Short mmCIF file of C-alpha atoms in Angstrom, two decimals:
data_model
loop_
_atom_site.label_atom_id
_atom_site.label_comp_id
_atom_site.label_asym_id
_atom_site.label_seq_id
_atom_site.Cartn_x
_atom_site.Cartn_y
_atom_site.Cartn_z
CA MET A 29 0.00 0.00 0.00
CA LYS A 30 1.35 3.40 -1.00
CA THR A 31 1.84 5.96 1.76
CA ILE A 32 1.00 9.61 1.11
CA LYS A 33 2.66 11.82 3.73
CA PHE A 34 1.51 15.26 4.80
CA ALA A 35 3.84 17.62 6.68
CA LYS A 36 0.92 19.04 8.67
CA ASP A 37 -2.47 17.84 9.84
CA TYR A 38 -4.36 19.98 7.34
CA GLN A 39 -8.04 20.80 7.93
CA LYS A 40 -8.91 19.53 4.45
CA LEU A 41 -8.09 16.01 5.62
CA GLN A 42 -11.31 16.12 7.68
CA ASP A 43 -13.44 16.66 4.55
CA ASP A 44 -15.48 14.00 2.71
CA PHE A 45 -12.87 14.26 -0.05
CA PHE A 46 -9.58 16.10 -0.29
CA SER A 47 -6.83 16.76 -2.77
CA THR A 48 -3.07 16.97 -2.78
CA ILE A 49 -0.59 18.19 -5.35
CA ARG A 50 2.58 16.14 -5.73
CA THR A 51 5.77 16.28 -7.72
CA PRO A 52 7.24 14.21 -9.15
CA PRO A 53 4.15 12.24 -10.14
CA LYS A 54 3.49 9.02 -8.20
CA GLU A 55 2.66 5.61 -9.65
CA LEU A 56 -0.97 5.48 -8.54
CA ARG A 57 -4.25 4.44 -10.14
CA SER A 58 -7.86 5.41 -9.49
CA GLY A 59 -9.51 3.07 -6.99
CA GLN A 60 -6.22 2.38 -5.22
CA GLU A 61 -6.23 2.37 -1.43
CA CYS A 62 -3.47 4.47 0.15
CA LEU A 63 -2.29 5.18 3.68
CA ILE A 64 -2.52 8.88 4.53
CA GLN A 65 0.04 9.86 7.15
CA THR A 66 0.27 13.16 9.06
CA PRO A 67 2.43 14.05 12.04
CA ILE A 68 -0.41 13.09 14.43
CA ARG A 69 -2.49 10.42 12.71
CA GLU A 70 -2.85 8.02 9.83
CA PHE A 71 -5.84 6.65 7.97
CA LYS A 72 -6.72 4.90 4.74
CA ALA A 73 -8.18 6.68 1.73
CA ILE A 74 -9.14 5.70 -1.79
CA LEU A 75 -7.77 7.59 -4.78
CA ILE A 76 -10.79 8.66 -6.81
CA ARG A 77 -9.16 10.88 -9.44
CA LYS A 78 -5.73 11.93 -10.64
CA ILE A 79 -4.52 14.40 -13.23
CA THR A 80 -0.91 14.75 -14.34
CA GLY A 81 0.26 17.84 -16.19
CA PRO A 82 1.77 21.30 -15.82
CA VAL A 83 0.76 23.52 -12.93
CA ARG A 84 -0.68 26.05 -15.40
CA ASP A 85 -3.42 23.52 -16.26
CA ILE A 86 -4.70 23.28 -12.67
CA GLU A 87 -7.78 25.41 -12.05
CA THR A 88 -7.16 28.30 -9.66
CA SER A 89 -10.09 27.12 -7.50
CA ASP A 90 -8.40 23.71 -7.10
CA LEU A 91 -5.08 25.33 -6.18
CA ILE A 92 -6.78 27.57 -3.61
CA TYR A 93 -8.71 24.67 -2.05
CA ASP A 94 -5.66 22.43 -1.94
CA THR A 95 -3.43 25.02 -0.26
CA ASN A 96 -6.09 26.83 1.82
CA THR A 97 -5.07 30.19 0.35
CA GLN A 98 -6.90 33.13 -1.25
CA SER A 99 -5.27 33.47 -4.68
CA ARG A 100 -3.29 31.57 -7.30
CA GLU A 101 -0.14 33.49 -6.35
CA GLU A 102 -0.54 32.58 -2.65
CA ALA A 103 -1.20 28.96 -3.59
CA LEU A 104 1.98 28.77 -5.65
CA GLU A 105 3.95 30.35 -2.79
CA ALA A 106 2.55 27.73 -0.40
CA LEU A 107 3.49 24.91 -2.77
CA ARG A 108 7.00 26.32 -3.14
CA GLU A 109 7.55 25.70 0.57
CA TYR A 110 7.72 22.02 -0.39
CA TYR A 111 8.80 22.33 -4.04
CA PRO A 112 11.11 25.40 -4.25
CA ASP A 113 11.68 25.07 -8.00
CA LEU A 114 7.97 24.88 -8.86
CA GLU A 115 6.97 26.92 -11.90
CA GLU A 116 3.77 27.14 -13.97
CA ASP A 117 5.27 24.70 -16.49
CA SER A 118 6.39 22.17 -13.83
CA GLU A 119 4.75 18.77 -14.15
CA VAL A 120 2.70 17.82 -11.11
CA GLN A 121 0.05 15.34 -10.18
CA MET A 122 -3.19 16.41 -8.56
CA LEU A 123 -4.74 13.60 -6.54
CA TRP A 124 -8.23 13.46 -5.05
CA PHE A 125 -8.99 11.06 -2.21
CA VAL A 126 -12.02 9.87 -0.25
CA PRO A 127 -11.26 8.71 3.31
CA TYR A 128 -11.95 4.99 3.70
CA ARG A 129 -14.70 4.17 6.16
CA SER A 130 -15.02 0.47 6.92
CA GLY A 131 -18.79 0.78 7.46
CA ASP A 132 -19.44 2.22 3.97
#
């Protein structure tokens, strides 16, 4: 099982679905179960969608949601904390997950 690590326990991880932007792209497929790991907890989630391409192709609304910021520029600054060389033409992977609930 692939592990997807988060540096912080982001609020978005409490949502019914959440996204993450990663570079370089990971070998993942839709429907795959992954272990989500934060500094304080871990849980399973199912990858429901993935898109690989340049940052410029990611909708601003998706960037803002993913980074919990107010603008595209702020979102890119937030991502550069983890990926300092990130540019609009950098290839990234946007992943959407649904937390796994054993009773579902």
